[in-house]
Short mmCIF file of C-alpha atoms in Angstrom, two decimals:
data_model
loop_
_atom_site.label_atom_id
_atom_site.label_comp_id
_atom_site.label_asym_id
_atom_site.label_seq_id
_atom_site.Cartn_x
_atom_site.Cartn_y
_atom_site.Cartn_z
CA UNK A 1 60.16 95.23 77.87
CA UNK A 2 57.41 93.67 80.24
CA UNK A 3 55.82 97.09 82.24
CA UNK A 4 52.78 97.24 84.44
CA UNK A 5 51.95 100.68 85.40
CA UNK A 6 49.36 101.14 88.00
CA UNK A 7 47.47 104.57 89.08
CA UNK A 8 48.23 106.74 91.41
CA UNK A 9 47.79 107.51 95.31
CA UNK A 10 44.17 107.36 96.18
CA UNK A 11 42.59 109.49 99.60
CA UNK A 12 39.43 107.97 100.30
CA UNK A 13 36.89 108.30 103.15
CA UNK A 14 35.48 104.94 104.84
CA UNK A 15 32.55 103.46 103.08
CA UNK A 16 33.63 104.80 99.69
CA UNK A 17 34.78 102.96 96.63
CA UNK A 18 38.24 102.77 94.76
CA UNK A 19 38.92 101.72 91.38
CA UNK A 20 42.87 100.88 91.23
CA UNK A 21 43.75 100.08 87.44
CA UNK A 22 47.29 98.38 85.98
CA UNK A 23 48.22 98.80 82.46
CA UNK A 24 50.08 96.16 81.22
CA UNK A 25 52.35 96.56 78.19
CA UNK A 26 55.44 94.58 76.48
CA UNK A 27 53.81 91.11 76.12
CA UNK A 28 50.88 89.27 74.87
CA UNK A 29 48.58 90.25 77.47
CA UNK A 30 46.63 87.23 77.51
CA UNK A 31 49.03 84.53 77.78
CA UNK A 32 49.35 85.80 81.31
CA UNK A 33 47.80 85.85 84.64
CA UNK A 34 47.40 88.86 86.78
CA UNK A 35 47.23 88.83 90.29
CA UNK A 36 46.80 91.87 93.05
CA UNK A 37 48.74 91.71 96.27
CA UNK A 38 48.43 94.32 99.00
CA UNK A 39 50.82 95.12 101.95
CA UNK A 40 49.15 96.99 105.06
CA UNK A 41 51.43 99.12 106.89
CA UNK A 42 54.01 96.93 108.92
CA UNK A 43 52.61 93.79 107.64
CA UNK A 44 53.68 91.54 105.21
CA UNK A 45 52.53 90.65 101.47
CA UNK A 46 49.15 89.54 101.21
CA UNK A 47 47.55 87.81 98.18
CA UNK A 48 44.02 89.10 96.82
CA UNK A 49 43.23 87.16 94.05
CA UNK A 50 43.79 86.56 90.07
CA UNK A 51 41.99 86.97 86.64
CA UNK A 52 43.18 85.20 84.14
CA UNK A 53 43.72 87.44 81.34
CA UNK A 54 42.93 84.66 78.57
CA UNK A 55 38.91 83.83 80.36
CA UNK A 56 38.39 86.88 81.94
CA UNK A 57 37.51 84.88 85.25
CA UNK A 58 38.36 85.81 88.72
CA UNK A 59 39.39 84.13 92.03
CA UNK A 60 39.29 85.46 94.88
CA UNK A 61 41.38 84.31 98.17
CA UNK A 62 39.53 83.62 100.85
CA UNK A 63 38.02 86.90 102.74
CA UNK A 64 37.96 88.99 100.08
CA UNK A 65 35.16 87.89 97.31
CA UNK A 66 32.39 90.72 97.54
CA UNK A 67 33.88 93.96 98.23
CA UNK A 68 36.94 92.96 95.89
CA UNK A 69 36.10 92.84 92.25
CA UNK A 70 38.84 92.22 89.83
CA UNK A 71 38.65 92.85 85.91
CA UNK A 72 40.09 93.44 82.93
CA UNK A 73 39.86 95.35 79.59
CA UNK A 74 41.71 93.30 76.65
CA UNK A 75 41.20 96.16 74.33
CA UNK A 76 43.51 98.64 76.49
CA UNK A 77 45.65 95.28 78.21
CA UNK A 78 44.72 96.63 81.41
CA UNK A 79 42.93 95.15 84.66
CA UNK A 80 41.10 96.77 87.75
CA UNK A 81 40.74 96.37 91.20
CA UNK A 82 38.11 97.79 92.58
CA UNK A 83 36.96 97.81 96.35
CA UNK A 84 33.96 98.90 97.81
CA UNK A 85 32.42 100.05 100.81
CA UNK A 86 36.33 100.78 102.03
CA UNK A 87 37.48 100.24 105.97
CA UNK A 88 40.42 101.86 107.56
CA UNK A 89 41.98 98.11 107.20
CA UNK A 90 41.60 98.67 103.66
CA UNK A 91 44.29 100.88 103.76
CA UNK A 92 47.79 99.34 101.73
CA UNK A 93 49.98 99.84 99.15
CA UNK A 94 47.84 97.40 96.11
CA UNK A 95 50.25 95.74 93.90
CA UNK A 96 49.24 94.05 90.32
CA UNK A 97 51.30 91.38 89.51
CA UNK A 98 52.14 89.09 86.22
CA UNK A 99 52.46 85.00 86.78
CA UNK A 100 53.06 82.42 84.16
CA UNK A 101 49.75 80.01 85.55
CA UNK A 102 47.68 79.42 82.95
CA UNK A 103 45.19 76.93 85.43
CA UNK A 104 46.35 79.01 88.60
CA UNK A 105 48.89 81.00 89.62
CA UNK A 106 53.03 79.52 89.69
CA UNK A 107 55.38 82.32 90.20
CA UNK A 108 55.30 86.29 89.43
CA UNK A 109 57.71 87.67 87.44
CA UNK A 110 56.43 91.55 86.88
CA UNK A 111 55.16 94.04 89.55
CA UNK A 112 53.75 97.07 89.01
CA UNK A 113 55.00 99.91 90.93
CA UNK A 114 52.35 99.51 93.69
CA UNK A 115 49.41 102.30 94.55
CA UNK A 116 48.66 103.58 97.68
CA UNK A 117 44.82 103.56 98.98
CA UNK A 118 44.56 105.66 102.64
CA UNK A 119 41.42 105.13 103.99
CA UNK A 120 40.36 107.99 106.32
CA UNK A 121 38.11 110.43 107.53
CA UNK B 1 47.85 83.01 110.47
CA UNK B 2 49.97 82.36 107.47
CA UNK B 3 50.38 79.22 106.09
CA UNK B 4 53.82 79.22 105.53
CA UNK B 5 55.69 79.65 108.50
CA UNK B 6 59.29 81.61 107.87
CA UNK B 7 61.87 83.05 110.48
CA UNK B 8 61.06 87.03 111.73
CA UNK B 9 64.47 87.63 111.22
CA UNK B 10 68.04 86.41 110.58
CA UNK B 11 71.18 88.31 110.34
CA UNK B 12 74.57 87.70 109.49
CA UNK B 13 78.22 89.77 108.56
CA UNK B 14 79.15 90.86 105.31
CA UNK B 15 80.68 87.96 103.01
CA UNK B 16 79.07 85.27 105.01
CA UNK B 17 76.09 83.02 103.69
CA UNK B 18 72.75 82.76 105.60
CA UNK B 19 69.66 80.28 104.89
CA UNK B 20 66.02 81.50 105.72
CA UNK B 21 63.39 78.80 106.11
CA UNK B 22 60.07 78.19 104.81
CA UNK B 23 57.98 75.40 106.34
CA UNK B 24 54.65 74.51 105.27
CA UNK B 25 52.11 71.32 104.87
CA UNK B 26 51.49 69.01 101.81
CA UNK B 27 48.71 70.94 100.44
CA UNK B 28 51.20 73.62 99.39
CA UNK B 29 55.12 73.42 99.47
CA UNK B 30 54.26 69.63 99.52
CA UNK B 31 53.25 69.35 95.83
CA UNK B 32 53.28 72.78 94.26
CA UNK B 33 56.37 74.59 93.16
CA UNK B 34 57.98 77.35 95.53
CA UNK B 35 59.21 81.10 94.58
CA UNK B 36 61.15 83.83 96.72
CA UNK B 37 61.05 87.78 96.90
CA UNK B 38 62.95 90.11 97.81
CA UNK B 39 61.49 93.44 99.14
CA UNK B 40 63.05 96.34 99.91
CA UNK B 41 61.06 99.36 101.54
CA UNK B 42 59.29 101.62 99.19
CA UNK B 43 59.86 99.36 95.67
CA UNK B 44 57.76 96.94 94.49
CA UNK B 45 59.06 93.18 95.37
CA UNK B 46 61.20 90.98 92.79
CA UNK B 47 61.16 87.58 92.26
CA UNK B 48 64.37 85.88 93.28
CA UNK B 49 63.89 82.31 93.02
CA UNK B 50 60.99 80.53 90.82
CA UNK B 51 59.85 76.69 90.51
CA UNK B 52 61.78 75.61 94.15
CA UNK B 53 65.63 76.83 92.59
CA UNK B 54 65.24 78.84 89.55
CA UNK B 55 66.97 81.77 89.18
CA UNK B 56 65.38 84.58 86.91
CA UNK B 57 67.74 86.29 84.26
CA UNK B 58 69.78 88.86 86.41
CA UNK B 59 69.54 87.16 89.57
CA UNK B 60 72.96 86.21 90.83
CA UNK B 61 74.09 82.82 91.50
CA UNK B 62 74.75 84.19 95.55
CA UNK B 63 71.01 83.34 95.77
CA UNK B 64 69.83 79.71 95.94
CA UNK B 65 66.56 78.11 96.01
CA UNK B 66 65.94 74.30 97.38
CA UNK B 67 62.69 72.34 98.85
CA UNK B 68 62.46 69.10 100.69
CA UNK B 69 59.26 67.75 101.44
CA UNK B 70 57.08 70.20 103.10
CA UNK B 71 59.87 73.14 103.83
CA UNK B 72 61.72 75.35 101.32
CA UNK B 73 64.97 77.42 101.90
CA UNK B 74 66.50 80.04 100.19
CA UNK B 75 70.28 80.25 100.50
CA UNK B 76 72.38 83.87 100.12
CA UNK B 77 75.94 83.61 99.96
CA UNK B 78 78.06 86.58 99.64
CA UNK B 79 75.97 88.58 101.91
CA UNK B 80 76.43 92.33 101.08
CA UNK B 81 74.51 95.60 102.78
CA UNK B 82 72.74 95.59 99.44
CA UNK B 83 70.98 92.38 100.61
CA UNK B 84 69.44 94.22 103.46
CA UNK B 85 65.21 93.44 103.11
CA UNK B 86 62.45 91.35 103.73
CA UNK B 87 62.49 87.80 101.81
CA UNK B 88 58.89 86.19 101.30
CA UNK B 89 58.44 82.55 100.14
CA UNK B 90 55.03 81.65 98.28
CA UNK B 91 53.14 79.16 96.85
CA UNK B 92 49.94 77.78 95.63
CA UNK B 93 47.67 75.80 98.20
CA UNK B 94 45.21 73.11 96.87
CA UNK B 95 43.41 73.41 100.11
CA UNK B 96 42.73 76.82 100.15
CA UNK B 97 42.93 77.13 96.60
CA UNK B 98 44.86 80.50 97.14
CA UNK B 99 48.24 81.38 96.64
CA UNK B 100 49.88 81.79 100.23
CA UNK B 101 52.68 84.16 101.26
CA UNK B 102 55.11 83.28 104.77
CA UNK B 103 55.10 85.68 107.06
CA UNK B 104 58.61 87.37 105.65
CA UNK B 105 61.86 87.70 107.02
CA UNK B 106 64.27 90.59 107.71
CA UNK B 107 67.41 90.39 106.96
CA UNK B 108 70.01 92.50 108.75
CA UNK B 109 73.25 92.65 107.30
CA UNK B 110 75.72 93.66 110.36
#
């Protein structure tokens, strides 16, 4: 069956970096698109962006190219988020996400469990 | 500022159906396909509806999906406490070139 596991609970100070990784498993991991949606506390879902798992390239919404890198490792079928130079805003419950777009994304099927980042001093 | 605009909130009794709206612009619900979510508090969200009224395996037929121009709706019938969460439409946007997320609505079952 389709998983995507993500890390754990990260506790980082402002200005620091996070690395937030999602191992997929169950399906051909690059006939899919991954995508990375956060939710801030009290707010709703909010899309990041998408690598498509086939090219390896990246797009980013609007806001978030720069500090928000997103990759992926065929080898282990597993992609990254990583965010640097983190702000309290920063702070969210990061989803990974499957979607059947092969050009961009159409709907997602698969979540991972969602990981916590709490940025604070 | 979300792009797709959906009710706060709706609430109805047990058994009874309720719609929740998702209205939007040409550039997204316009010409690209719609999906729902449902997300309950501490879980990660699942798709309900894909392509404007699919229904995923395991999705009951108490959930409905249609579009109409620039809006979407998704329809629950049946309404139980179960049903109790927030309900996101999305979509891609050609202008942005991002996929967009409304705003969410809570449903209250009373």
């Amino acid at each position: 069956q389709v998983q995507l596991v993500q890390s754990g609970s990260e506790l980082k100070q402002p200005g620091a970096s996070v690395k937030v990784s999602c191992k997929a498993s169950g399906y051909t991991f690059t006939d899919y698109g991954l995508n990375w949606v956060r939710q801030a506390p009290g707010q709703g879902l909010e899309w990041l962006g998408w690598i498509n798992a086939n090219t390896g390239i990246p797009t980013y919404a609007q806001g978030f190219a720069g500090r928000f890198v997103l990759s992926l490792d065929t080898s282990v079928t597993t992609t990254y988020l990583q965010i640097s130079s983190l702000q309290a805003e920063d702070t969210a419950v990061y989803f990974c996400v499957r979607d059947w777009g092969v050009l961009v994304p159409t709907y997602f099927d698969y979540w991972g469990q969602g990981t916590l980042v709490t940025v604070s001093s | 500022q979300t792009v797709l605009t959906q009710p706060p909130s709706v609430s109805a009794a047990p058994r009874q159906k309720v719609t929740i709206s998702c209205s939007g612009s040409s550039f997204n619900i316009g010409n690209n396909f719609v999906s729902w979510y449902q997300h309950l508090p501490g879980t990660a969200p699942k798709l309900l509806i894909y392509d404007n009224n699919k229904r995923p395996s395991g999705i009951p037929d108490r959930f409905s999906g249609s579009k109409s121009g620039t809006s979407a709706t998704l329809g629950i019938t049946g309404l139980q406490t179960g049903d109790e969460a927030d309900y996101y439409c999305g979509t891609w946007d050609s202008s942005l070139g991002a996929w967009v997320f409304g705003g969410g609505t809570k449903l209250t079952v009373l």
